[in-house]
Amino acid sequence: MPDDGWDGILDTGETVLWQGQPDPAPDWSEFRVKDALFGLVYSGVALFWIAAALGQVPGSSFMGIVLPLFGLPFLLVGLRKAGADIFWHAYMRRHTWYSLTNRRAFVATDLFGRKQLDAYPINPGTVLDLDDGQPGHIWFATDFIKTSQGSRRRRIGFTHLSDSRTVYNLMRQMQRDLT
């Protein structure tokens, strides 16, 4: 019988081997000072636009409300360039959970009340890549996401783990047990 919460999800004979959560701390490894400075200036110009537009149209007319809103996309782009993605990714990790069974790897998210559970089979042919750092990452699947230029490959795995080598060894043992 599956552990509590796994009824209807796990197959017969499937058991949970490990559960964990990524480190929710901001990951500053991708922070670039030059990008952050550009983003702050860009955001400042957007804020100036919004403030100026608020003062241009008197009263509560339609244009007095709509005109400042044209600055919001520029503000968001500037904040993203300034490093807001670092905090967004930390927020996403805080709402992500990982599980490993003797057959599959699960990635569960709960963002703004939208729950999602993705399962990835782990078998002897699954390529496992370990980025052994602190925190570490284990990659075990890929998918493609659409972009304006077509699509790009995205790696899927257990990221930002403090015990990545232990989990990786558990996955390798699981693969050996399946042969």
PDB file of C-alpha atoms in Angstrom:
ATOM      1  CA  MET A   1       0.000   0.000   0.000  1.00  0.00           C
ATOM      2  CA  PRO A   2       1.417   3.434  -0.961  1.00  0.00           C
ATOM      3  CA  ASP A   3       2.415   5.986   1.662  1.00  0.00           C
ATOM      4  CA  ASP A   4      -0.188   8.583   2.635  1.00  0.00           C
ATOM      5  CA  GLY A   5      -0.887  10.949  -0.248  1.00  0.00           C
ATOM      6  CA  TRP A   6       0.315   8.534  -2.915  1.00  0.00           C
ATOM      7  CA  ASP A   7      -2.947   6.562  -3.321  1.00  0.00           C
ATOM      8  CA  GLY A   8      -3.838   6.442  -7.006  1.00  0.00           C
ATOM      9  CA  ILE A   9      -0.453   7.813  -8.082  1.00  0.00           C
ATOM     10  CA  LEU A  10       2.002   4.983  -7.485  1.00  0.00           C
ATOM     11  CA  ASP A  11       1.803   1.771  -9.472  1.00  0.00           C
ATOM     12  CA  THR A  12       1.511  -1.612  -7.778  1.00  0.00           C
ATOM     13  CA  GLY A  13       4.874  -2.502  -6.253  1.00  0.00           C
ATOM     14  CA  GLU A  14       6.187   1.057  -6.525  1.00  0.00           C
ATOM     15  CA  THR A  15       7.641   2.469  -3.306  1.00  0.00           C
ATOM     16  CA  VAL A  16       8.980   5.867  -2.302  1.00  0.00           C
ATOM     17  CA  LEU A  17      12.770   5.779  -1.786  1.00  0.00           C
ATOM     18  CA  TRP A  18      13.496   9.457  -1.137  1.00  0.00           C
ATOM     19  CA  GLN A  19      11.728  12.785  -0.804  1.00  0.00           C
ATOM     20  CA  GLY A  20      13.202  16.248  -0.598  1.00  0.00           C
ATOM     21  CA  GLN A  21      12.946  19.871  -1.533  1.00  0.00           C
ATOM     22  CA  PRO A  22      15.368  22.196  -3.315  1.00  0.00           C
ATOM     23  CA  ASP A  23      17.255  24.847  -1.374  1.00  0.00           C
ATOM     24  CA  PRO A  24      14.977  27.914  -1.530  1.00  0.00           C
ATOM     25  CA  ALA A  25      17.773  30.470  -1.054  1.00  0.00           C
ATOM     26  CA  PRO A  26      18.404  32.867  -3.959  1.00  0.00           C
ATOM     27  CA  ASP A  27      21.052  31.505  -6.349  1.00  0.00           C
ATOM     28  CA  TRP A  28      23.384  34.397  -7.119  1.00  0.00           C
ATOM     29  CA  SER A  29      25.575  32.401  -9.534  1.00  0.00           C
ATOM     30  CA  GLU A  30      23.818  33.925 -12.579  1.00  0.00           C
ATOM     31  CA  PHE A  31      23.825  37.519 -11.273  1.00  0.00           C
ATOM     32  CA  ARG A  32      25.628  39.955 -13.580  1.00  0.00           C
ATOM     33  CA  VAL A  33      26.402  43.466 -12.315  1.00  0.00           C
ATOM     34  CA  LYS A  34      26.328  44.972 -15.819  1.00  0.00           C
ATOM     35  CA  ASP A  35      22.859  43.520 -16.485  1.00  0.00           C
ATOM     36  CA  ALA A  36      21.618  44.635 -13.063  1.00  0.00           C
ATOM     37  CA  LEU A  37      22.797  48.215 -13.621  1.00  0.00           C
ATOM     38  CA  PHE A  38      21.154  48.339 -17.044  1.00  0.00           C
ATOM     39  CA  GLY A  39      17.939  46.891 -15.581  1.00  0.00           C
ATOM     40  CA  LEU A  40      17.877  49.426 -12.751  1.00  0.00           C
ATOM     41  CA  VAL A  41      18.322  52.346 -15.166  1.00  0.00           C
ATOM     42  CA  TYR A  42      15.672  50.887 -17.498  1.00  0.00           C
ATOM     43  CA  SER A  43      13.284  50.439 -14.545  1.00  0.00           C
ATOM     44  CA  GLY A  44      14.001  53.976 -13.369  1.00  0.00           C
ATOM     45  CA  VAL A  45      13.093  55.395 -16.777  1.00  0.00           C
ATOM     46  CA  ALA A  46       9.897  53.328 -16.766  1.00  0.00           C
ATOM     47  CA  LEU A  47       9.006  54.579 -13.275  1.00  0.00           C
ATOM     48  CA  PHE A  48       9.660  58.152 -14.410  1.00  0.00           C
ATOM     49  CA  TRP A  49       7.334  57.565 -17.388  1.00  0.00           C
ATOM     50  CA  ILE A  50       4.589  56.170 -15.154  1.00  0.00           C
ATOM     51  CA  ALA A  51       4.910  59.046 -12.666  1.00  0.00           C
ATOM     52  CA  ALA A  52       4.938  61.659 -15.435  1.00  0.00           C
ATOM     53  CA  ALA A  53       1.973  60.066 -17.192  1.00  0.00           C
ATOM     54  CA  LEU A  54       0.001  60.053 -13.942  1.00  0.00           C
ATOM     55  CA  GLY A  55       0.439  63.818 -13.697  1.00  0.00           C
ATOM     56  CA  GLN A  56      -0.322  64.615 -17.352  1.00  0.00           C
ATOM     57  CA  VAL A  57      -4.016  63.816 -17.556  1.00  0.00           C
ATOM     58  CA  PRO A  58      -6.118  65.526 -14.886  1.00  0.00           C
ATOM     59  CA  GLY A  59      -8.954  63.829 -13.084  1.00  0.00           C
ATOM     60  CA  SER A  60      -9.952  60.225 -13.300  1.00  0.00           C
ATOM     61  CA  SER A  61     -10.475  60.075 -17.040  1.00  0.00           C
ATOM     62  CA  PHE A  62      -9.933  56.908 -19.035  1.00  0.00           C
ATOM     63  CA  MET A  63      -6.633  58.208 -20.442  1.00  0.00           C
ATOM     64  CA  GLY A  64      -5.512  59.200 -16.961  1.00  0.00           C
ATOM     65  CA  ILE A  65      -5.707  55.523 -16.023  1.00  0.00           C
ATOM     66  CA  VAL A  66      -4.534  53.909 -19.273  1.00  0.00           C
ATOM     67  CA  LEU A  67      -1.581  56.146 -20.187  1.00  0.00           C
ATOM     68  CA  PRO A  68       0.536  55.252 -17.115  1.00  0.00           C
ATOM     69  CA  LEU A  69      -0.123  51.544 -17.713  1.00  0.00           C
ATOM     70  CA  PHE A  70       1.961  51.694 -20.901  1.00  0.00           C
ATOM     71  CA  GLY A  71       5.026  51.961 -18.668  1.00  0.00           C
ATOM     72  CA  LEU A  72       4.342  48.702 -16.799  1.00  0.00           C
ATOM     73  CA  PRO A  73       5.793  46.300 -19.421  1.00  0.00           C
ATOM     74  CA  PHE A  74       8.990  48.364 -19.494  1.00  0.00           C
ATOM     75  CA  LEU A  75       9.147  48.359 -15.696  1.00  0.00           C
ATOM     76  CA  LEU A  76       8.767  44.565 -15.625  1.00  0.00           C
ATOM     77  CA  VAL A  77      11.460  44.061 -18.283  1.00  0.00           C
ATOM     78  CA  GLY A  78      13.818  46.331 -16.352  1.00  0.00           C
ATOM     79  CA  LEU A  79      13.204  44.555 -13.060  1.00  0.00           C
ATOM     80  CA  ARG A  80      13.775  41.184 -14.702  1.00  0.00           C
ATOM     81  CA  LYS A  81      17.048  42.383 -16.187  1.00  0.00           C
ATOM     82  CA  ALA A  82      18.029  43.808 -12.783  1.00  0.00           C
ATOM     83  CA  GLY A  83      17.832  40.363 -11.193  1.00  0.00           C
ATOM     84  CA  ALA A  84      14.194  39.752 -10.286  1.00  0.00           C
ATOM     85  CA  ASP A  85      14.472  36.283 -11.886  1.00  0.00           C
ATOM     86  CA  ILE A  86      16.774  35.246  -9.043  1.00  0.00           C
ATOM     87  CA  PHE A  87      14.004  35.874  -6.530  1.00  0.00           C
ATOM     88  CA  TRP A  88      11.316  34.349  -8.772  1.00  0.00           C
ATOM     89  CA  HIS A  89      13.317  31.118  -9.098  1.00  0.00           C
ATOM     90  CA  ALA A  90      13.856  31.054  -5.315  1.00  0.00           C
ATOM     91  CA  TYR A  91      10.097  31.445  -4.843  1.00  0.00           C
ATOM     92  CA  MET A  92       9.457  28.570  -7.280  1.00  0.00           C
ATOM     93  CA  ARG A  93      11.927  26.318  -5.436  1.00  0.00           C
ATOM     94  CA  ARG A  94      10.186  27.100  -2.141  1.00  0.00           C
ATOM     95  CA  HIS A  95       7.013  25.652  -3.694  1.00  0.00           C
ATOM     96  CA  THR A  96       8.622  22.580  -5.303  1.00  0.00           C
ATOM     97  CA  TRP A  97       9.013  19.048  -3.898  1.00  0.00           C
ATOM     98  CA  TYR A  98      10.889  16.044  -5.238  1.00  0.00           C
ATOM     99  CA  SER A  99      10.167  12.353  -4.807  1.00  0.00           C
ATOM    100  CA  LEU A 100      12.015   9.302  -6.055  1.00  0.00           C
ATOM    101  CA  THR A 101      10.409   5.884  -6.227  1.00  0.00           C
ATOM    102  CA  ASN A 102      11.892   2.605  -7.344  1.00  0.00           C
ATOM    103  CA  ARG A 103      10.579   3.404 -10.860  1.00  0.00           C
ATOM    104  CA  ARG A 104      10.071   7.149 -11.326  1.00  0.00           C
ATOM    105  CA  ALA A 105      11.181  10.623 -10.352  1.00  0.00           C
ATOM    106  CA  PHE A 106       8.430  13.086  -9.431  1.00  0.00           C
ATOM    107  CA  VAL A 107       8.548  16.877  -9.457  1.00  0.00           C
ATOM    108  CA  ALA A 108       5.602  18.517  -7.688  1.00  0.00           C
ATOM    109  CA  THR A 109       4.866  22.244  -7.681  1.00  0.00           C
ATOM    110  CA  ASP A 110       2.226  24.355  -5.990  1.00  0.00           C
ATOM    111  CA  LEU A 111       2.364  27.883  -7.403  1.00  0.00           C
ATOM    112  CA  PHE A 112      -0.497  30.259  -6.621  1.00  0.00           C
ATOM    113  CA  GLY A 113      -2.858  27.356  -5.904  1.00  0.00           C
ATOM    114  CA  ARG A 114      -2.055  25.601  -9.203  1.00  0.00           C
ATOM    115  CA  LYS A 115      -0.750  22.166  -8.299  1.00  0.00           C
ATOM    116  CA  GLN A 116       1.204  20.110 -10.804  1.00  0.00           C
ATOM    117  CA  LEU A 117       2.828  16.687 -10.538  1.00  0.00           C
ATOM    118  CA  ASP A 118       5.181  15.524 -13.286  1.00  0.00           C
ATOM    119  CA  ALA A 119       6.568  11.987 -13.393  1.00  0.00           C
ATOM    120  CA  TYR A 120       9.662  10.835 -15.267  1.00  0.00           C
ATOM    121  CA  PRO A 121      10.514   7.145 -15.649  1.00  0.00           C
ATOM    122  CA  ILE A 122      13.952   6.123 -14.425  1.00  0.00           C
ATOM    123  CA  ASN A 123      15.191   2.940 -16.058  1.00  0.00           C
ATOM    124  CA  PRO A 124      18.584   1.424 -16.909  1.00  0.00           C
ATOM    125  CA  GLY A 125      18.699   3.482 -20.126  1.00  0.00           C
ATOM    126  CA  THR A 126      18.025   6.826 -18.442  1.00  0.00           C
ATOM    127  CA  VAL A 127      21.040   9.123 -18.637  1.00  0.00           C
ATOM    128  CA  LEU A 128      21.766  10.643 -15.233  1.00  0.00           C
ATOM    129  CA  ASP A 129      23.979  13.735 -15.039  1.00  0.00           C
ATOM    130  CA  LEU A 130      25.280  14.949 -11.691  1.00  0.00           C
ATOM    131  CA  ASP A 131      26.396  18.554 -11.257  1.00  0.00           C
ATOM    132  CA  ASP A 132      28.181  17.970  -7.978  1.00  0.00           C
ATOM    133  CA  GLY A 133      28.292  21.386  -6.397  1.00  0.00           C
ATOM    134  CA  GLN A 134      26.811  23.047  -3.383  1.00  0.00           C
ATOM    135  CA  PRO A 135      23.974  23.001  -4.101  1.00  0.00           C
ATOM    136  CA  GLY A 136      24.042  20.151  -6.597  1.00  0.00           C
ATOM    137  CA  HIS A 137      21.782  19.132  -9.455  1.00  0.00           C
ATOM    138  CA  ILE A 138      20.774  15.771 -10.948  1.00  0.00           C
ATOM    139  CA  TRP A 139      19.491  15.864 -14.532  1.00  0.00           C
ATOM    140  CA  PHE A 140      17.449  12.923 -15.829  1.00  0.00           C
ATOM    141  CA  ALA A 141      15.139  14.161 -18.609  1.00  0.00           C
ATOM    142  CA  THR A 142      14.713  16.839 -21.264  1.00  0.00           C
ATOM    143  CA  ASP A 143      11.827  18.472 -23.030  1.00  0.00           C
ATOM    144  CA  PHE A 144      11.416  21.251 -25.555  1.00  0.00           C
ATOM    145  CA  ILE A 145       9.744  24.569 -24.936  1.00  0.00           C
ATOM    146  CA  LYS A 146       8.524  26.908 -27.655  1.00  0.00           C
ATOM    147  CA  THR A 147      10.328  30.195 -28.140  1.00  0.00           C
ATOM    148  CA  SER A 148       9.916  33.037 -30.608  1.00  0.00           C
ATOM    149  CA  GLN A 149      12.754  31.470 -32.666  1.00  0.00           C
ATOM    150  CA  GLY A 150      11.285  27.948 -32.623  1.00  0.00           C
ATOM    151  CA  SER A 151      12.095  25.848 -29.579  1.00  0.00           C
ATOM    152  CA  ARG A 152      14.865  25.164 -27.134  1.00  0.00           C
ATOM    153  CA  ARG A 153      15.839  22.166 -25.060  1.00  0.00           C
ATOM    154  CA  ARG A 154      15.253  22.329 -21.307  1.00  0.00           C
ATOM    155  CA  ARG A 155      16.923  19.993 -18.833  1.00  0.00           C
ATOM    156  CA  ILE A 156      14.720  18.468 -16.136  1.00  0.00           C
ATOM    157  CA  GLY A 157      15.910  17.176 -12.813  1.00  0.00           C
ATOM    158  CA  PHE A 158      16.279  17.601  -9.100  1.00  0.00           C
ATOM    159  CA  THR A 159      18.008  20.965  -8.651  1.00  0.00           C
ATOM    160  CA  HIS A 160      19.560  22.846  -5.746  1.00  0.00           C
ATOM    161  CA  LEU A 161      19.996  19.788  -3.511  1.00  0.00           C
ATOM    162  CA  SER A 162      22.281  19.740  -0.485  1.00  0.00           C
ATOM    163  CA  ASP A 163      22.527  15.927  -0.721  1.00  0.00           C
ATOM    164  CA  SER A 164      22.771  15.575  -4.512  1.00  0.00           C
ATOM    165  CA  ARG A 165      25.515  12.912  -4.459  1.00  0.00           C
ATOM    166  CA  THR A 166      23.493  10.729  -2.049  1.00  0.00           C
ATOM    167  CA  VAL A 167      20.373  10.998  -4.228  1.00  0.00           C
ATOM    168  CA  TYR A 168      22.426  10.381  -7.387  1.00  0.00           C
ATOM    169  CA  ASN A 169      23.916   7.208  -5.861  1.00  0.00           C
ATOM    170  CA  LEU A 170      20.423   6.082  -4.883  1.00  0.00           C
ATOM    171  CA  MET A 171      19.248   6.595  -8.468  1.00  0.00           C
ATOM    172  CA  ARG A 172      22.233   4.673  -9.873  1.00  0.00           C
ATOM    173  CA  GLN A 173      21.533   1.799  -7.449  1.00  0.00           C
ATOM    174  CA  MET A 174      17.905   1.852  -8.528  1.00  0.00           C
ATOM    175  CA  GLN A 175      19.010   1.541 -12.167  1.00  0.00           C
ATOM    176  CA  ARG A 176      21.250  -1.415 -11.313  1.00  0.00           C
ATOM    177  CA  ASP A 177      18.390  -3.107  -9.437  1.00  0.00           C
ATOM    178  CA  LEU A 178      16.168  -2.802 -12.528  1.00  0.00           C
ATOM    179  CA  THR A 179      18.563  -4.761 -14.768  1.00  0.00           C
TER     180      THR A 179
END
